[in-house]
Amino acid sequence: MEIGKYSWGIGDRFTHQTEAQLRALILAKEAGIDITPVWNKSNREHTFIHSEPASTRAAADAAVKALGWKDQYFCDADHINMNNVDRFMDACDFFTIDVADYIGKEATAGEIDSFVKANENYTGNLTIPHIAKPFLITESELRAIAKKFLFAVKEAAVIYQHIVKAKGENNFVPEISMDEVNEPQSPVEMFFILSALAQYKIPVQTIAPKFTGRFNKGVDYVGNIKQFAVEFEEDLLVIDYAIKAFGLPENLKLSIHSGSDKFSIYPVMGELIKKYGKGIHIKTAGTTWLEEVIGLAEAGGDGLEVAKKIYDKAYKHRDEVILPYATVINIDFSKVPTPEEVNRWDSKKFAESLRHIRSNPNYNPDFRQLIHIAFKMAADMGNAYTDALKSHAGIIGKQVTENLWERHIKLLFGI
Ligand SMILES: [Zn+2]
């Protein structure tokens, strides 16, 4: 089971927008770009919303059927580990094996020695085609990389084999993620991580490193774009070389987590994948939930009331909603409006404050980030929220499709 060159993680927290999301990929297809839809939802999201992976599968299947989508599509068990993978086994055919928690734990001395020995031929000057300067790899550096990552790869292999046992080999797409850590991985680390993945026989098809800069949820990239471009390009080339050197799957590609709304690096990534003819996977789960709130606000009346109620709860419970996302948001509370203020807003003011259009003077990224992580508040409202989604399905669906197509996909592919 091989995933296509371009694929898009279109997570849907409440599983009401699968058709609207798929419509964006149909627009891409009509423009000549084939993008594989991957509905991803993490264990954390399922827990907050009290949903099960089977509901994601059912919604994906239904949307595919309703819109007559004939190409491949997947359901991603996003950020799983041994403790929660079983919950996803039947419903999913894409597994994001998260090794972040294992990075830094050491493999045995024997395992580290044999890894260093097996990769000895890459020490000295390592020349990667199209990267101007060779990397100088010392044995002690190689050993340090093994100490940092080998155990994590071994753990990934245990989880991978566990999935193989349940689903059979080649019946799912394996991704390895290591984005939820503090330090970015360098292209050299990426090279030896791929070597280890090959050694432990994980046919990884997508890999999600942590890049330089901040990938805060729901807002633009914060960091040095030039440095990001260098790192991204080197990662592409390192992967290309590693595929041949280690016999990894031909379609192995980068996966960009927290990939929604990183508008300032979209053209950079788009140009580089085009330059080298490479694929990409981008996860944009949270952005759809925000479009639901924007759509409710746009609807006015009871829709706007629901949007305001969510904000009121998010603001009052802000310490609680922030906790699980502390490392992936950066909210300046001096710039966040009070619920009393927001309660006086009309549809336009609320929607424009939330919608990610930087040129709009009402746009408030701090307000946006707070709502981004507040979906648990909507989940706690139960039917009051989902009934509103049904009543205003038309206007909400329009926001969802437009956001993915107009602001994300077109920007990445330079359409
Ligand atoms: Zn991630």
Short mmCIF file of C-alpha atoms and ligand atoms in Angstrom, two decimals:
data_model
loop_
_atom_site.label_atom_id
_atom_site.label_comp_id
_atom_site.label_asym_id
_atom_site.label_seq_id
_atom_site.Cartn_x
_atom_site.Cartn_y
_atom_site.Cartn_z
CA MET A 1 0.00 0.00 0.00
CA GLU A 2 1.75 3.09 -1.27
CA ILE A 3 0.63 6.61 -0.58
CA GLY A 4 0.60 9.04 -3.51
CA LYS A 5 3.17 11.75 -4.10
CA TYR A 6 1.10 14.54 -2.58
CA SER A 7 -1.13 13.88 0.40
CA TRP A 8 -3.02 16.09 2.80
CA GLY A 9 -3.92 15.48 6.44
CA ILE A 10 -7.44 16.85 6.68
CA GLY A 11 -8.31 16.03 10.26
CA ASP A 12 -11.87 16.75 11.26
CA ARG A 13 -12.45 17.00 15.02
CA PHE A 14 -16.24 16.58 14.93
CA THR A 15 -16.49 14.59 11.65
CA HIS A 16 -19.04 16.93 10.11
CA GLN A 17 -16.77 18.44 7.44
CA THR A 18 -15.41 15.44 5.57
CA GLU A 19 -17.31 16.31 2.39
CA ALA A 20 -16.34 19.98 2.54
CA GLN A 21 -12.70 18.95 2.97
CA LEU A 22 -12.81 16.45 0.13
CA ARG A 23 -14.31 19.17 -2.09
CA ALA A 24 -11.06 21.13 -1.73
CA LEU A 25 -9.10 18.15 -3.05
CA ILE A 26 -11.57 17.74 -5.89
CA LEU A 27 -10.87 21.38 -6.82
CA ALA A 28 -7.15 20.56 -6.76
CA LYS A 29 -7.73 17.55 -8.99
CA GLU A 30 -9.67 19.69 -11.44
CA ALA A 31 -6.67 22.02 -11.49
CA GLY A 32 -4.41 19.07 -12.35
CA ILE A 33 -2.96 18.24 -8.92
CA ASP A 34 -3.64 14.82 -7.45
CA ILE A 35 -3.65 14.97 -3.65
CA THR A 36 -4.48 11.97 -1.50
CA PRO A 37 -6.83 12.80 1.38
CA VAL A 38 -5.78 11.44 4.77
CA TRP A 39 -8.23 11.94 7.61
CA ASN A 40 -6.12 12.14 10.72
CA LYS A 41 -7.23 12.38 14.32
CA SER A 42 -4.99 11.81 17.30
CA ASN A 43 -5.66 9.83 20.42
CA ARG A 44 -5.70 13.11 22.34
CA GLU A 45 -8.43 14.53 20.10
CA HIS A 46 -10.55 11.39 20.34
CA THR A 47 -10.23 11.50 24.12
CA PHE A 48 -11.27 15.17 24.38
CA ILE A 49 -14.21 14.70 22.04
CA HIS A 50 -15.20 11.27 23.37
CA SER A 51 -15.13 9.80 19.87
CA GLU A 52 -13.71 6.58 18.46
CA PRO A 53 -11.56 6.07 15.33
CA ALA A 54 -14.43 4.12 13.74
CA SER A 55 -16.39 7.39 13.47
CA THR A 56 -13.57 8.98 11.44
CA ARG A 57 -13.53 5.98 9.12
CA ALA A 58 -17.32 6.06 8.71
CA ALA A 59 -17.30 9.78 7.90
CA ALA A 60 -14.44 9.39 5.41
CA ASP A 61 -16.10 6.45 3.67
CA ALA A 62 -19.39 8.37 3.48
CA ALA A 63 -17.79 11.51 2.00
CA VAL A 64 -15.85 9.48 -0.57
CA LYS A 65 -19.05 7.74 -1.61
CA ALA A 66 -21.19 10.87 -1.66
CA LEU A 67 -18.76 12.83 -3.83
CA GLY A 68 -17.73 9.90 -6.03
CA TRP A 69 -14.02 10.10 -5.14
CA LYS A 70 -12.34 7.29 -7.04
CA ASP A 71 -8.72 7.69 -5.91
CA GLN A 72 -7.03 6.41 -2.78
CA TYR A 73 -7.70 7.84 0.68
CA PHE A 74 -6.58 6.95 4.18
CA CYS A 75 -7.46 7.23 7.86
CA ASP A 76 -4.47 8.13 10.01
CA ALA A 77 -3.95 6.95 13.58
CA ASP A 78 -2.17 10.16 14.41
CA HIS A 79 0.56 10.21 17.08
CA ILE A 80 0.07 6.71 18.39
CA ASN A 81 2.29 4.62 20.60
CA MET A 82 2.07 1.15 22.15
CA ASN A 83 -0.40 2.35 24.82
CA ASN A 84 -3.13 3.42 22.44
CA VAL A 85 -2.50 1.88 19.00
CA ASP A 86 -5.00 -0.95 19.45
CA ARG A 87 -7.89 1.48 19.54
CA PHE A 88 -7.04 2.46 15.94
CA MET A 89 -6.25 -0.92 14.48
CA ASP A 90 -9.47 -1.68 12.59
CA ALA A 91 -10.37 1.83 11.48
CA CYS A 92 -6.99 3.05 10.23
CA ASP A 93 -4.65 2.27 7.35
CA PHE A 94 -2.08 4.99 8.03
CA PHE A 95 -0.21 4.94 11.34
CA THR A 96 1.82 7.84 12.67
CA ILE A 97 4.18 6.16 15.09
CA ASP A 98 5.28 8.82 17.55
CA VAL A 99 8.77 8.29 18.95
CA ALA A 100 9.18 11.70 20.61
CA ASP A 101 8.96 10.30 24.14
CA TYR A 102 11.77 7.81 23.44
CA ILE A 103 14.30 10.23 21.99
CA GLY A 104 17.26 10.56 24.34
CA LYS A 105 16.75 7.17 25.98
CA GLU A 106 19.77 4.99 25.28
CA ALA A 107 19.94 1.67 23.48
CA THR A 108 22.38 -0.93 24.85
CA ALA A 109 26.12 -0.38 24.37
CA GLY A 110 26.24 -3.39 22.04
CA GLU A 111 23.45 -2.05 19.86
CA ILE A 112 25.10 1.36 19.67
CA ASP A 113 28.47 -0.21 18.78
CA SER A 114 27.03 -2.28 15.99
CA PHE A 115 25.11 0.71 14.60
CA VAL A 116 28.29 2.80 14.59
CA LYS A 117 30.17 -0.01 12.88
CA ALA A 118 27.46 -0.51 10.25
CA ASN A 119 27.57 3.21 9.39
CA GLU A 120 31.34 3.66 9.58
CA ASN A 121 31.59 4.16 5.84
CA TYR A 122 29.62 7.41 6.19
CA THR A 123 32.14 9.01 8.54
CA GLY A 124 34.58 11.54 7.16
CA ASN A 125 33.25 13.68 4.35
CA LEU A 126 29.70 12.70 3.51
CA THR A 127 28.74 14.09 0.13
CA ILE A 128 25.04 14.25 -0.67
CA PRO A 129 24.22 15.05 -4.32
CA HIS A 130 23.09 18.69 -4.81
CA ILE A 131 24.24 19.76 -1.33
CA ALA A 132 27.19 22.03 -2.04
CA LYS A 133 29.30 21.34 1.03
CA PRO A 134 29.96 17.81 2.29
CA PHE A 135 29.00 17.08 5.91
CA LEU A 136 31.99 16.20 8.08
CA ILE A 137 30.91 13.25 10.23
CA THR A 138 33.17 12.16 13.06
CA GLU A 139 32.81 8.81 14.78
CA SER A 140 31.97 10.51 18.05
CA GLU A 141 29.19 12.46 16.33
CA LEU A 142 27.81 9.26 14.82
CA ARG A 143 27.93 7.64 18.26
CA ALA A 144 26.13 10.62 19.83
CA ILE A 145 23.36 10.36 17.21
CA ALA A 146 23.03 6.63 17.89
CA LYS A 147 22.78 7.33 21.62
CA LYS A 148 20.07 9.89 21.05
CA PHE A 149 17.91 8.12 18.47
CA LEU A 150 18.60 4.39 18.23
CA PHE A 151 16.39 3.41 21.16
CA ALA A 152 13.52 5.48 19.73
CA VAL A 153 13.81 3.68 16.38
CA LYS A 154 13.86 0.33 18.16
CA GLU A 155 10.64 1.28 19.95
CA ALA A 156 9.12 2.32 16.63
CA ALA A 157 10.02 -1.13 15.29
CA VAL A 158 8.17 -2.81 18.17
CA ILE A 159 5.06 -0.73 17.46
CA TYR A 160 5.41 -1.27 13.71
CA GLN A 161 5.63 -5.05 14.16
CA HIS A 162 2.61 -4.94 16.46
CA ILE A 163 0.61 -3.26 13.69
CA VAL A 164 1.92 -5.72 11.08
CA LYS A 165 0.72 -8.58 13.25
CA ALA A 166 -2.79 -7.19 13.35
CA LYS A 167 -3.10 -5.84 9.81
CA GLY A 168 -0.51 -7.67 7.75
CA GLU A 169 2.48 -6.18 5.98
CA ASN A 170 1.83 -3.70 3.16
CA ASN A 171 -1.71 -3.10 4.35
CA PHE A 172 -1.00 0.29 5.86
CA VAL A 173 1.22 3.35 5.47
CA PRO A 174 3.76 3.81 8.28
CA GLU A 175 4.83 7.31 9.30
CA ILE A 176 7.45 8.10 11.92
CA SER A 177 6.95 11.37 13.82
CA MET A 178 9.40 13.13 16.08
CA ASP A 179 8.05 16.66 15.84
CA GLU A 180 6.79 17.07 19.38
CA VAL A 181 10.19 17.62 20.95
CA ASN A 182 12.09 20.78 21.90
CA GLU A 183 15.10 20.48 19.59
CA PRO A 184 14.94 20.26 15.81
CA GLN A 185 16.70 17.34 14.12
CA SER A 186 19.46 18.29 11.72
CA PRO A 187 19.65 16.83 8.19
CA VAL A 188 22.65 14.72 9.35
CA GLU A 189 20.58 13.31 12.21
CA MET A 190 17.80 12.66 9.73
CA PHE A 191 20.23 10.66 7.56
CA PHE A 192 21.25 8.34 10.38
CA ILE A 193 17.70 8.05 11.73
CA LEU A 194 16.74 6.79 8.26
CA SER A 195 19.67 4.38 8.38
CA ALA A 196 18.38 3.06 11.71
CA LEU A 197 14.80 2.80 10.40
CA ALA A 198 16.09 0.69 7.51
CA GLN A 199 18.21 -1.44 9.85
CA TYR A 200 15.14 -2.13 12.01
CA LYS A 201 13.11 -2.89 8.88
CA ILE A 202 10.50 -0.16 9.11
CA PRO A 203 9.40 0.67 5.53
CA VAL A 204 8.63 4.26 6.48
CA GLN A 205 6.75 6.23 3.80
CA THR A 206 6.47 9.58 5.55
CA ILE A 207 8.70 11.10 8.20
CA ALA A 208 7.92 14.11 10.38
CA PRO A 209 10.96 15.80 11.85
CA LYS A 210 10.93 18.86 14.02
CA PHE A 211 12.11 21.79 11.97
CA THR A 212 13.75 25.01 13.04
CA GLY A 213 11.33 27.73 14.15
CA ARG A 214 7.96 27.59 15.85
CA PHE A 215 4.98 25.76 14.38
CA ASN A 216 2.33 27.24 16.64
CA LYS A 217 -1.14 25.80 16.17
CA GLY A 218 -3.37 27.59 13.68
CA VAL A 219 -1.11 30.56 12.95
CA ASP A 220 1.78 31.39 10.68
CA TYR A 221 5.33 30.05 10.99
CA VAL A 222 7.54 31.98 13.40
CA GLY A 223 11.24 31.76 12.67
CA ASN A 224 14.00 32.35 10.18
CA ILE A 225 12.51 31.48 6.79
CA LYS A 226 15.90 31.37 5.04
CA GLN A 227 17.23 28.91 7.58
CA PHE A 228 14.05 26.84 7.28
CA ALA A 229 14.51 26.76 3.50
CA VAL A 230 18.08 25.46 3.81
CA GLU A 231 17.04 22.79 6.30
CA PHE A 232 14.00 21.73 4.26
CA GLU A 233 16.05 21.47 1.07
CA GLU A 234 18.78 19.45 2.79
CA ASP A 235 16.20 17.14 4.31
CA LEU A 236 14.71 16.52 0.85
CA LEU A 237 18.13 15.67 -0.56
CA VAL A 238 19.17 13.56 2.41
CA ILE A 239 15.95 11.54 2.10
CA ASP A 240 16.53 11.09 -1.62
CA TYR A 241 20.04 9.78 -0.97
CA ALA A 242 18.94 7.60 1.98
CA ILE A 243 16.26 5.90 -0.13
CA LYS A 244 18.99 4.58 -2.41
CA ALA A 245 21.66 4.01 0.25
CA PHE A 246 19.42 2.10 2.66
CA GLY A 247 16.78 0.64 0.34
CA LEU A 248 13.89 2.58 1.87
CA PRO A 249 10.57 2.95 -0.01
CA GLU A 250 10.89 5.02 -3.18
CA ASN A 251 7.98 7.26 -2.19
CA LEU A 252 9.40 8.20 1.24
CA LYS A 253 8.67 11.89 1.85
CA LEU A 254 8.54 14.59 4.48
CA SER A 255 5.45 15.04 6.61
CA ILE A 256 4.79 18.53 7.95
CA HIS A 257 2.97 18.49 11.27
CA SER A 258 1.06 21.50 12.57
CA GLY A 259 1.17 22.29 8.87
CA SER A 260 -1.96 24.39 8.62
CA ASP A 261 -1.63 28.14 8.29
CA LYS A 262 2.18 28.21 7.88
CA PHE A 263 1.61 30.53 4.95
CA SER A 264 5.02 32.20 4.91
CA ILE A 265 6.81 28.89 4.28
CA TYR A 266 4.29 27.38 1.86
CA PRO A 267 5.85 28.97 -1.24
CA VAL A 268 9.31 27.87 0.01
CA MET A 269 8.24 24.25 0.41
CA GLY A 270 6.24 24.33 -2.82
CA GLU A 271 9.17 25.54 -4.87
CA LEU A 272 11.63 23.06 -3.39
CA ILE A 273 9.46 20.00 -3.88
CA LYS A 274 8.86 21.14 -7.43
CA LYS A 275 12.61 21.70 -8.00
CA TYR A 276 13.47 18.12 -7.02
CA GLY A 277 10.24 16.42 -8.09
CA LYS A 278 9.51 15.36 -4.51
CA GLY A 279 6.27 14.59 -2.73
CA ILE A 280 4.98 15.95 0.55
CA HIS A 281 2.45 15.22 3.28
CA ILE A 282 0.96 18.14 5.19
CA LYS A 283 -1.18 17.79 8.31
CA THR A 284 -3.74 20.54 8.76
CA ALA A 285 -6.18 19.04 11.23
CA GLY A 286 -6.96 21.96 13.51
CA THR A 287 -7.68 24.52 10.85
CA THR A 288 -11.02 22.94 9.90
CA TRP A 289 -12.41 23.26 13.42
CA LEU A 290 -11.65 26.99 13.30
CA GLU A 291 -13.57 27.28 10.05
CA GLU A 292 -16.55 25.72 11.82
CA VAL A 293 -16.47 28.50 14.40
CA ILE A 294 -16.04 31.12 11.65
CA GLY A 295 -19.00 29.64 9.78
CA LEU A 296 -21.15 29.73 12.92
CA ALA A 297 -20.20 33.36 13.47
CA GLU A 298 -20.98 34.20 9.83
CA ALA A 299 -24.37 32.53 10.16
CA GLY A 300 -25.40 35.09 12.80
CA GLY A 301 -28.32 34.51 15.20
CA ASP A 302 -28.01 31.26 17.15
CA GLY A 303 -24.83 30.37 15.22
CA LEU A 304 -23.07 33.51 16.42
CA GLU A 305 -24.35 32.83 19.94
CA VAL A 306 -22.75 29.36 19.90
CA ALA A 307 -19.45 30.83 18.67
CA LYS A 308 -19.52 33.40 21.49
CA LYS A 309 -20.35 30.75 24.07
CA ILE A 310 -17.34 28.66 22.96
CA TYR A 311 -15.11 31.69 23.33
CA ASP A 312 -16.54 32.54 26.74
CA LYS A 313 -15.79 29.00 27.97
CA ALA A 314 -12.34 28.96 26.37
CA TYR A 315 -11.44 32.25 28.01
CA LYS A 316 -12.68 31.21 31.45
CA HIS A 317 -10.98 27.80 31.27
CA ARG A 318 -7.87 29.06 29.50
CA ASP A 319 -5.40 27.46 31.91
CA GLU A 320 -7.03 24.08 31.39
CA VAL A 321 -7.26 24.31 27.58
CA ILE A 322 -3.68 25.48 27.22
CA LEU A 323 -2.09 22.77 29.31
CA PRO A 324 -1.87 19.94 26.72
CA TYR A 325 -0.71 22.37 24.01
CA ALA A 326 1.76 24.50 25.97
CA THR A 327 4.71 23.79 23.64
CA VAL A 328 2.78 24.42 20.39
CA ILE A 329 1.04 27.72 21.10
CA ASN A 330 2.21 31.19 22.05
CA ILE A 331 -0.68 33.38 23.16
CA ASP A 332 -0.19 36.98 24.24
CA PHE A 333 -3.06 37.42 26.69
CA SER A 334 -2.74 41.18 26.66
CA LYS A 335 -4.03 41.01 23.07
CA VAL A 336 -6.90 38.63 23.69
CA PRO A 337 -10.35 40.25 24.03
CA THR A 338 -12.55 39.59 27.08
CA PRO A 339 -15.78 37.63 26.56
CA GLU A 340 -17.73 40.82 27.49
CA GLU A 341 -16.06 42.57 24.58
CA VAL A 342 -16.64 39.67 22.19
CA ASN A 343 -20.29 39.45 23.21
CA ARG A 344 -20.79 42.90 21.67
CA TRP A 345 -19.29 41.82 18.31
CA ASP A 346 -21.36 41.24 15.20
CA SER A 347 -20.86 38.38 12.74
CA LYS A 348 -18.37 40.27 10.61
CA LYS A 349 -16.16 41.35 13.50
CA PHE A 350 -16.06 37.83 15.01
CA ALA A 351 -15.40 36.07 11.69
CA GLU A 352 -12.73 38.54 10.61
CA SER A 353 -10.97 38.41 13.97
CA LEU A 354 -10.74 34.65 13.67
CA ARG A 355 -10.16 34.10 9.94
CA HIS A 356 -6.49 33.80 9.00
CA ILE A 357 -6.17 36.71 6.58
CA ARG A 358 -3.22 38.73 7.75
CA SER A 359 -4.09 41.80 5.72
CA ASN A 360 -7.43 42.16 7.51
CA PRO A 361 -7.07 44.71 10.35
CA ASN A 362 -9.50 42.72 12.53
CA TYR A 363 -7.40 39.52 12.36
CA ASN A 364 -6.23 38.57 15.87
CA PRO A 365 -3.78 35.63 15.99
CA ASP A 366 -3.95 35.41 19.80
CA PHE A 367 -7.74 35.15 19.74
CA ARG A 368 -7.34 32.53 16.98
CA GLN A 369 -4.87 30.40 18.92
CA LEU A 370 -7.06 30.37 22.00
CA ILE A 371 -10.05 29.13 20.00
CA HIS A 372 -7.83 26.66 18.14
CA ILE A 373 -7.16 24.68 21.30
CA ALA A 374 -10.66 25.11 22.74
CA PHE A 375 -12.45 22.38 20.79
CA LYS A 376 -12.94 20.48 24.04
CA MET A 377 -15.27 23.32 25.11
CA ALA A 378 -17.38 22.74 22.00
CA ALA A 379 -17.30 18.99 22.62
CA ASP A 380 -18.58 19.57 26.17
CA MET A 381 -21.56 21.47 24.72
CA GLY A 382 -22.68 18.19 23.11
CA ASN A 383 -25.71 18.46 20.84
CA ALA A 384 -25.93 22.22 21.22
CA TYR A 385 -22.72 22.39 19.18
CA THR A 386 -23.31 19.58 16.69
CA ASP A 387 -26.92 20.69 16.07
CA ALA A 388 -25.60 24.14 15.20
CA LEU A 389 -23.14 22.51 12.76
CA LYS A 390 -26.08 20.77 11.10
CA SER A 391 -28.29 23.89 10.97
CA HIS A 392 -25.54 25.94 9.37
CA ALA A 393 -23.85 23.20 7.34
CA GLY A 394 -23.92 25.20 4.10
CA ILE A 395 -22.13 28.31 5.28
CA ILE A 396 -19.67 26.30 7.40
CA GLY A 397 -18.83 23.91 4.57
CA LYS A 398 -18.09 26.87 2.32
CA GLN A 399 -15.53 28.20 4.85
CA VAL A 400 -13.89 24.78 5.21
CA THR A 401 -13.47 24.21 1.47
CA GLU A 402 -12.35 27.77 0.79
CA ASN A 403 -9.74 27.70 3.56
CA LEU A 404 -8.10 24.49 2.34
CA TRP A 405 -8.27 25.29 -1.33
CA GLU A 406 -7.85 29.07 -1.57
CA ARG A 407 -5.47 29.70 1.31
CA HIS A 408 -3.55 26.42 1.62
CA ILE A 409 -3.40 24.24 -1.49
CA LYS A 410 -3.21 27.07 -4.02
CA LEU A 411 -0.42 28.74 -2.07
CA LEU A 412 1.67 25.56 -1.79
CA PHE A 413 1.38 24.69 -5.47
CA GLY A 414 1.63 28.26 -6.71
CA ILE A 415 -1.76 28.20 -8.44
ZN ZN B 1 2.58 16.08 15.10
#
